[in-house]
Amino acid sequence: MKNNIILYIATALSFISFKIYSQNENFYVTNKINDQYAYIDVIKTYERVAEKGYKSVDLFQKLGNSYYSYAEMEKAAKWYGELFALTSDLDPKYYNQYAQSLKFIGETGKANEVLEKLKQKLEAVASKKNQKKR
């Protein structure tokens, strides 16, 4: 008798938990809504914005980084060039990525110039730190 009660309780709990965790209509509604969204190519959108004349450090960083990560070095070099035309106050990684993309497309001379600018920038930062320590 005691085993039957435990069996009934276990069966009732399993039906309750099944009902709680079963899928409901809301899941299907959101699935149907999500099917209506179109894929947006963010890189192409950024390019269209840039081609219309909008210029910002953030925009050119995103474009350059995107193409660099996809190993499209010609386009990466183009957008890093736009970035460096706006400012030279950038993280060293941008100098390196710009130089690497230039080397890849065969513009070794220009890549060496970018690396030389990076070297000068790092030396200036190091000398400022040394002066502060004194």
Tab-separated table of C-alpha atoms in Angstrom:
chain	number	residue	atom	x	y	z
A	1	MET	CA	0.000	0.000	0.000
A	2	LYS	CA	2.825	2.384	0.873
A	3	ASN	CA	4.542	1.608	-2.457
A	4	ASN	CA	1.308	2.387	-4.357
A	5	ILE	CA	1.027	5.820	-2.713
A	6	ILE	CA	4.630	6.624	-3.626
A	7	LEU	CA	3.953	5.471	-7.200
A	8	TYR	CA	0.828	7.670	-7.453
A	9	ILE	CA	2.698	10.704	-6.075
A	10	ALA	CA	5.633	10.159	-8.453
A	11	THR	CA	3.265	9.794	-11.410
A	12	ALA	CA	1.348	12.951	-10.455
A	13	LEU	CA	4.565	14.934	-10.061
A	14	SER	CA	5.841	13.761	-13.438
A	15	PHE	CA	2.589	14.877	-15.152
A	16	ILE	CA	2.762	18.259	-13.423
A	17	SER	CA	6.408	18.776	-14.393
A	18	PHE	CA	5.683	17.660	-17.956
A	19	LYS	CA	2.902	20.229	-18.196
A	20	ILE	CA	5.129	22.965	-16.761
A	21	TYR	CA	8.052	22.307	-19.108
A	22	SER	CA	6.074	21.560	-22.244
A	23	GLN	CA	6.193	24.042	-25.099
A	24	ASN	CA	3.471	26.601	-25.299
A	25	GLU	CA	2.035	28.712	-28.116
A	26	ASN	CA	4.238	31.728	-27.271
A	27	PHE	CA	7.284	29.820	-28.467
A	28	TYR	CA	5.753	29.268	-31.870
A	29	VAL	CA	4.607	32.867	-32.159
A	30	THR	CA	8.110	34.216	-31.557
A	31	ASN	CA	9.528	31.702	-33.977
A	32	LYS	CA	7.169	32.978	-36.642
A	33	ILE	CA	8.129	36.578	-35.892
A	34	ASN	CA	11.845	35.795	-36.085
A	35	ASP	CA	11.414	34.246	-39.530
A	36	GLN	CA	10.327	37.639	-40.844
A	37	TYR	CA	13.608	39.397	-39.989
A	38	ALA	CA	16.125	39.693	-42.774
A	39	TYR	CA	19.863	39.239	-42.432
A	40	ILE	CA	21.640	42.585	-42.352
A	41	ASP	CA	25.208	42.787	-43.611
A	42	VAL	CA	26.674	45.277	-41.160
A	43	ILE	CA	29.913	45.729	-43.058
A	44	LYS	CA	28.059	46.750	-46.227
A	45	THR	CA	25.935	49.133	-44.189
A	46	TYR	CA	29.046	50.742	-42.682
A	47	GLU	CA	30.535	51.063	-46.160
A	48	ARG	CA	27.436	52.782	-47.495
A	49	VAL	CA	27.525	55.225	-44.582
A	50	ALA	CA	31.220	55.968	-45.196
A	51	GLU	CA	30.706	56.397	-48.931
A	52	LYS	CA	28.003	58.984	-48.250
A	53	GLY	CA	30.658	61.116	-46.563
A	54	TYR	CA	30.318	60.258	-42.900
A	55	LYS	CA	33.731	60.006	-41.258
A	56	SER	CA	34.503	58.869	-37.759
A	57	VAL	CA	37.303	57.057	-36.008
A	58	ASP	CA	34.897	54.414	-34.724
A	59	LEU	CA	33.439	53.737	-38.176
A	60	PHE	CA	36.830	53.311	-39.826
A	61	GLN	CA	38.092	51.145	-36.967
A	62	LYS	CA	35.121	48.818	-37.358
A	63	LEU	CA	35.490	48.599	-41.113
A	64	GLY	CA	39.235	48.013	-40.957
A	65	ASN	CA	38.955	45.429	-38.197
A	66	SER	CA	36.140	43.604	-39.965
A	67	TYR	CA	38.021	43.231	-43.209
A	68	TYR	CA	41.264	42.431	-41.387
A	69	SER	CA	39.564	39.598	-39.487
A	70	TYR	CA	38.159	38.228	-42.772
A	71	ALA	CA	41.666	38.476	-44.323
A	72	GLU	CA	40.491	40.921	-46.982
A	73	MET	CA	43.684	42.932	-46.697
A	74	GLU	CA	43.114	45.270	-49.613
A	75	LYS	CA	39.878	46.574	-48.117
A	76	ALA	CA	41.358	46.561	-44.618
A	77	ALA	CA	44.258	48.721	-45.826
A	78	LYS	CA	41.809	51.113	-47.489
A	79	TRP	CA	39.817	51.671	-44.293
A	80	TYR	CA	42.866	51.785	-42.034
A	81	GLY	CA	44.223	54.428	-44.404
A	82	GLU	CA	41.053	56.460	-43.897
A	83	LEU	CA	41.411	55.954	-40.150
A	84	PHE	CA	45.002	57.200	-40.104
A	85	ALA	CA	44.000	60.194	-42.242
A	86	LEU	CA	41.670	61.255	-39.411
A	87	THR	CA	43.953	60.650	-36.441
A	88	SER	CA	47.242	59.137	-35.391
A	89	ASP	CA	46.301	58.897	-31.726
A	90	LEU	CA	45.484	55.204	-31.908
A	91	ASP	CA	46.233	52.005	-30.089
A	92	PRO	CA	49.427	50.271	-31.326
A	93	LYS	CA	47.361	47.348	-32.619
A	94	TYR	CA	45.954	49.600	-35.383
A	95	TYR	CA	49.445	50.532	-36.512
A	96	ASN	CA	50.385	46.865	-36.616
A	97	GLN	CA	47.242	45.743	-38.446
A	98	TYR	CA	47.539	48.575	-40.945
A	99	ALA	CA	51.186	47.692	-41.594
A	100	GLN	CA	50.383	43.987	-41.947
A	101	SER	CA	47.597	44.658	-44.426
A	102	LEU	CA	49.861	46.978	-46.436
A	103	LYS	CA	52.621	44.368	-46.533
A	104	PHE	CA	50.152	41.736	-47.661
A	105	ILE	CA	49.044	43.798	-50.651
A	106	GLY	CA	52.650	44.590	-51.575
A	107	GLU	CA	52.998	48.139	-50.258
A	108	THR	CA	56.062	47.374	-48.141
A	109	GLY	CA	57.439	50.919	-48.207
A	110	LYS	CA	54.261	52.415	-46.834
A	111	ALA	CA	54.045	49.605	-44.251
A	112	ASN	CA	57.563	50.430	-43.054
A	113	GLU	CA	56.556	54.098	-42.708
A	114	VAL	CA	53.592	53.101	-40.517
A	115	LEU	CA	55.830	50.899	-38.364
A	116	GLU	CA	58.347	53.729	-38.062
A	117	LYS	CA	55.565	56.042	-36.831
A	118	LEU	CA	54.599	53.374	-34.295
A	119	LYS	CA	58.206	53.118	-33.135
A	120	GLN	CA	58.415	56.897	-32.693
A	121	LYS	CA	55.134	56.948	-30.807
A	122	LEU	CA	56.240	54.179	-28.443
A	123	GLU	CA	59.581	55.893	-27.836
A	124	ALA	CA	57.797	59.161	-27.020
A	125	VAL	CA	55.525	57.370	-24.547
A	126	ALA	CA	58.502	55.628	-22.944
A	127	SER	CA	60.435	58.886	-22.567
A	128	LYS	CA	57.415	60.572	-20.942
A	129	LYS	CA	57.196	57.718	-18.438
A	130	ASN	CA	60.914	58.036	-17.685
A	131	GLN	CA	60.591	61.802	-17.127
A	132	LYS	CA	57.683	61.274	-14.705
A	133	LYS	CA	59.715	58.804	-12.668
A	134	ARG	CA	62.513	61.336	-12.109
